């Protein structure tokens, strides 16, 4: 659970790192006649540096109070990094008629998506988590899904929480590709694989195997495996499943305690599924 909660924060950090990697700096000259250029356009994360190219002192002050330089003597500079998008007017407190503007463009719309688990057992669920690049709350995000052999369908919709993060619970029944959509942006596709549910039980001296998915498994087989003394697994019997994807069988085991499981190989799982394992069964003879 802790890993799943940390996932949106990791996705958010990816946006921050990407923005920092492409940061730029632009310079505005302060002259006796005003700011050159009067309008400067940058991106979020960029820095603007004001250089006093005059012999008189000057001071750069934002109209909204978001930044203010010290009084700059000739040749001195002041820099400010813009962390959010918007239009920021400023003036020279030493020469009130001198004004300028910084236009800060936000990052292009982007949305991430990652799965809490890339493989689930048939009938189980996982969570898909992501974040939007503007990091705002209440942003609408939709999720589409394409199960193997089917067309893409709109699956769910939600709104972002703190820092632009969101999450969708999903319960695929066959290999499914998911994608999040926000504004004009589409996330990378995320594939969640599905392993058939492999049931394993014992009634008296009769063992029961049952495999469940969207497919039927008549004629397919599972391996009965026993744990070795070194902790590995060895296959001791191949069991073929009947028309109901079920089989009953008996085993000859050495005296003592044996730990058993069923292994459905990938080649027997069927299209859209990966290999599956049953629970462990401890048997004493």
Tab-separated table of C-alpha atoms in Angstrom, residues 104-270:
chain	number	residue	atom	x	y	z
A	104	UNK	CA	5.524	33.009	-18.565
A	105	UNK	CA	4.204	30.141	-20.669
A	106	UNK	CA	3.086	27.017	-18.834
A	107	UNK	CA	4.383	23.586	-19.798
A	108	UNK	CA	2.584	21.787	-22.609
A	109	UNK	CA	-0.291	19.645	-21.408
A	110	UNK	CA	1.001	16.254	-20.288
A	111	UNK	CA	-0.419	13.385	-18.255
A	112	UNK	CA	1.299	10.311	-16.831
A	113	UNK	CA	-0.044	6.861	-15.965
A	114	UNK	CA	1.455	3.858	-14.169
A	115	UNK	CA	0.069	0.622	-12.751
A	116	UNK	CA	0.397	-0.407	-9.127
A	117	UNK	CA	0.838	-3.951	-10.443
A	118	UNK	CA	1.463	-4.915	-14.069
A	119	UNK	CA	0.073	-8.438	-13.534
A	120	UNK	CA	-3.078	-9.431	-11.644
A	121	UNK	CA	-4.772	-12.761	-10.989
A	122	UNK	CA	-8.129	-13.232	-12.716
A	123	UNK	CA	-10.817	-11.682	-10.512
A	124	UNK	CA	-8.392	-9.350	-8.728
A	125	UNK	CA	-7.811	-5.612	-9.162
A	126	UNK	CA	-5.052	-3.026	-9.164
A	127	UNK	CA	-4.826	0.763	-9.299
A	128	UNK	CA	-3.677	3.045	-12.093
A	129	UNK	CA	-2.177	6.320	-10.856
A	130	UNK	CA	-0.963	9.449	-12.603
A	131	UNK	CA	-0.657	13.221	-12.548
A	132	UNK	CA	-1.381	16.152	-14.855
A	133	UNK	CA	1.309	18.681	-15.680
A	134	UNK	CA	-0.432	21.805	-14.380
A	135	UNK	CA	-0.600	20.200	-10.890
A	136	UNK	CA	-4.082	21.617	-10.236
A	137	UNK	CA	-7.017	20.031	-8.447
A	138	UNK	CA	-10.452	19.306	-9.969
A	139	UNK	CA	-9.055	18.721	-13.464
A	140	UNK	CA	-11.204	16.172	-15.391
A	141	UNK	CA	-9.327	13.022	-16.448
A	142	UNK	CA	-10.796	10.097	-18.389
A	143	UNK	CA	-9.541	6.528	-18.747
A	144	UNK	CA	-9.893	4.312	-21.799
A	145	UNK	CA	-9.253	0.577	-21.980
A	146	UNK	CA	-8.603	-1.855	-24.803
A	147	UNK	CA	-8.922	-5.504	-23.843
A	148	UNK	CA	-7.151	-7.961	-26.131
A	149	UNK	CA	-9.228	-8.569	-29.242
A	150	UNK	CA	-11.661	-5.749	-28.504
A	151	UNK	CA	-11.980	-2.104	-29.500
A	152	UNK	CA	-11.022	0.795	-27.227
A	153	UNK	CA	-13.736	1.793	-24.783
A	154	UNK	CA	-14.180	4.708	-22.396
A	155	UNK	CA	-13.901	3.118	-18.968
A	156	UNK	CA	-14.028	5.737	-16.217
A	157	UNK	CA	-13.687	9.430	-15.354
A	158	UNK	CA	-12.408	11.294	-12.306
A	159	UNK	CA	-11.014	14.658	-11.224
A	160	UNK	CA	-7.541	15.382	-9.928
A	161	UNK	CA	-6.689	15.708	-6.251
A	162	UNK	CA	-3.788	17.583	-4.613
A	163	UNK	CA	-0.829	18.288	-6.915
A	164	UNK	CA	-2.832	17.167	-9.946
A	165	UNK	CA	-2.732	13.470	-9.018
A	166	UNK	CA	-5.461	10.928	-9.753
A	167	UNK	CA	-6.136	7.194	-9.485
A	168	UNK	CA	-8.417	4.626	-11.120
A	169	UNK	CA	-9.187	1.162	-9.702
A	170	UNK	CA	-9.284	-1.445	-12.500
A	171	UNK	CA	-10.147	-5.156	-12.658
A	172	UNK	CA	-9.106	-6.503	-16.067
A	173	UNK	CA	-10.238	-10.035	-16.981
A	174	UNK	CA	-7.783	-10.385	-19.878
A	175	UNK	CA	-4.664	-8.472	-20.974
A	176	UNK	CA	-5.775	-4.854	-21.210
A	177	UNK	CA	-4.101	-1.645	-22.389
A	178	UNK	CA	-5.067	1.532	-20.511
A	179	UNK	CA	-4.571	5.203	-21.362
A	180	UNK	CA	-5.411	8.396	-19.451
A	181	UNK	CA	-6.635	11.518	-21.254
A	182	UNK	CA	-6.505	15.110	-20.010
A	183	UNK	CA	-7.302	18.158	-22.139
A	184	UNK	CA	-5.372	17.546	-25.390
A	185	UNK	CA	-2.857	15.153	-23.805
A	186	UNK	CA	-2.784	11.344	-23.799
A	187	UNK	CA	-0.668	9.359	-21.367
A	188	UNK	CA	1.684	6.576	-22.446
A	189	UNK	CA	-0.181	3.289	-22.796
A	190	UNK	CA	-0.001	0.973	-19.771
A	191	UNK	CA	-0.531	-2.780	-20.158
A	192	UNK	CA	-1.869	-4.883	-17.295
A	193	UNK	CA	-1.458	-8.645	-17.770
A	194	UNK	CA	-3.792	-11.226	-16.285
A	195	UNK	CA	-2.915	-14.661	-14.927
A	196	UNK	CA	-5.736	-17.233	-14.836
A	197	UNK	CA	-6.882	-18.138	-11.336
A	198	UNK	CA	-5.538	-21.601	-10.527
A	199	UNK	CA	-7.467	-23.379	-7.788
A	200	UNK	CA	-5.883	-26.251	-5.850
A	201	UNK	CA	-7.587	-28.317	-3.138
A	202	UNK	CA	-7.579	-31.674	-1.401
A	203	UNK	CA	-10.621	-33.728	-0.432
A	204	UNK	CA	-9.615	-36.846	1.412
A	205	UNK	CA	-6.937	-38.329	-0.833
A	206	UNK	CA	-8.259	-36.705	-3.988
A	207	UNK	CA	-6.682	-33.520	-5.294
A	208	UNK	CA	-8.728	-30.989	-7.256
A	209	UNK	CA	-7.398	-28.552	-9.898
A	210	UNK	CA	-9.507	-25.784	-11.384
A	211	UNK	CA	-8.443	-23.002	-13.787
A	212	UNK	CA	-10.627	-19.933	-14.303
A	213	UNK	CA	-10.480	-17.066	-16.823
A	214	UNK	CA	-12.560	-15.849	-19.756
A	215	UNK	CA	-11.380	-18.953	-21.632
A	216	UNK	CA	-12.064	-22.680	-21.164
A	217	UNK	CA	-9.163	-25.061	-20.508
A	218	UNK	CA	-10.412	-28.464	-21.624
A	219	UNK	CA	-7.371	-30.396	-22.879
A	220	UNK	CA	-4.906	-27.977	-21.285
A	221	UNK	CA	-2.677	-29.120	-18.467
A	222	UNK	CA	-1.135	-27.950	-15.214
A	223	UNK	CA	2.006	-29.208	-13.524
A	224	UNK	CA	1.892	-30.408	-9.951
A	225	UNK	CA	5.092	-29.141	-8.350
A	226	UNK	CA	6.760	-29.997	-5.050
A	227	UNK	CA	9.109	-27.728	-3.136
A	228	UNK	CA	12.619	-29.144	-2.871
A	229	UNK	CA	14.863	-29.126	0.177
A	230	UNK	CA	16.772	-26.180	-1.307
A	231	UNK	CA	13.620	-24.087	-1.780
A	232	UNK	CA	13.214	-24.668	-5.518
A	233	UNK	CA	10.363	-26.450	-7.290
A	234	UNK	CA	10.283	-29.745	-9.192
A	235	UNK	CA	7.431	-30.949	-11.423
A	236	UNK	CA	6.101	-34.349	-10.341
A	237	UNK	CA	2.898	-34.816	-12.363
A	238	UNK	CA	1.176	-33.350	-15.398
A	239	UNK	CA	-2.596	-33.108	-14.985
A	240	UNK	CA	-4.940	-32.545	-17.933
A	241	UNK	CA	-8.102	-30.556	-17.356
A	242	UNK	CA	-11.566	-31.715	-18.358
A	243	UNK	CA	-14.484	-30.000	-20.075
A	244	UNK	CA	-15.219	-27.828	-17.030
A	245	UNK	CA	-11.586	-26.663	-16.819
A	246	UNK	CA	-11.336	-28.968	-13.808
A	247	UNK	CA	-9.557	-32.189	-12.925
A	248	UNK	CA	-9.346	-34.595	-9.997
A	249	UNK	CA	-6.294	-36.775	-9.408
A	250	UNK	CA	-4.211	-38.613	-6.844
A	251	UNK	CA	-0.536	-38.443	-5.976
A	252	UNK	CA	2.089	-40.738	-4.545
A	253	UNK	CA	4.241	-38.741	-2.180
A	254	UNK	CA	7.188	-39.650	0.005
A	255	UNK	CA	6.606	-39.900	3.735
A	256	UNK	CA	6.774	-36.647	5.615
A	257	UNK	CA	5.602	-33.157	4.841
A	258	UNK	CA	5.329	-32.012	1.223
A	259	UNK	CA	4.564	-28.501	0.003
A	260	UNK	CA	2.731	-28.558	-3.330
A	261	UNK	CA	1.443	-26.083	-5.881
A	262	UNK	CA	-0.016	-26.089	-9.398
A	263	UNK	CA	1.784	-24.324	-12.226
A	264	UNK	CA	-0.134	-23.325	-15.363
A	265	UNK	CA	2.582	-22.693	-17.997
A	266	UNK	CA	2.349	-19.632	-20.237
A	267	UNK	CA	1.823	-21.918	-23.253
A	268	UNK	CA	-1.293	-23.377	-21.601
A	269	UNK	CA	-2.742	-20.088	-20.319
A	270	UNK	CA	-4.192	-19.037	-23.678
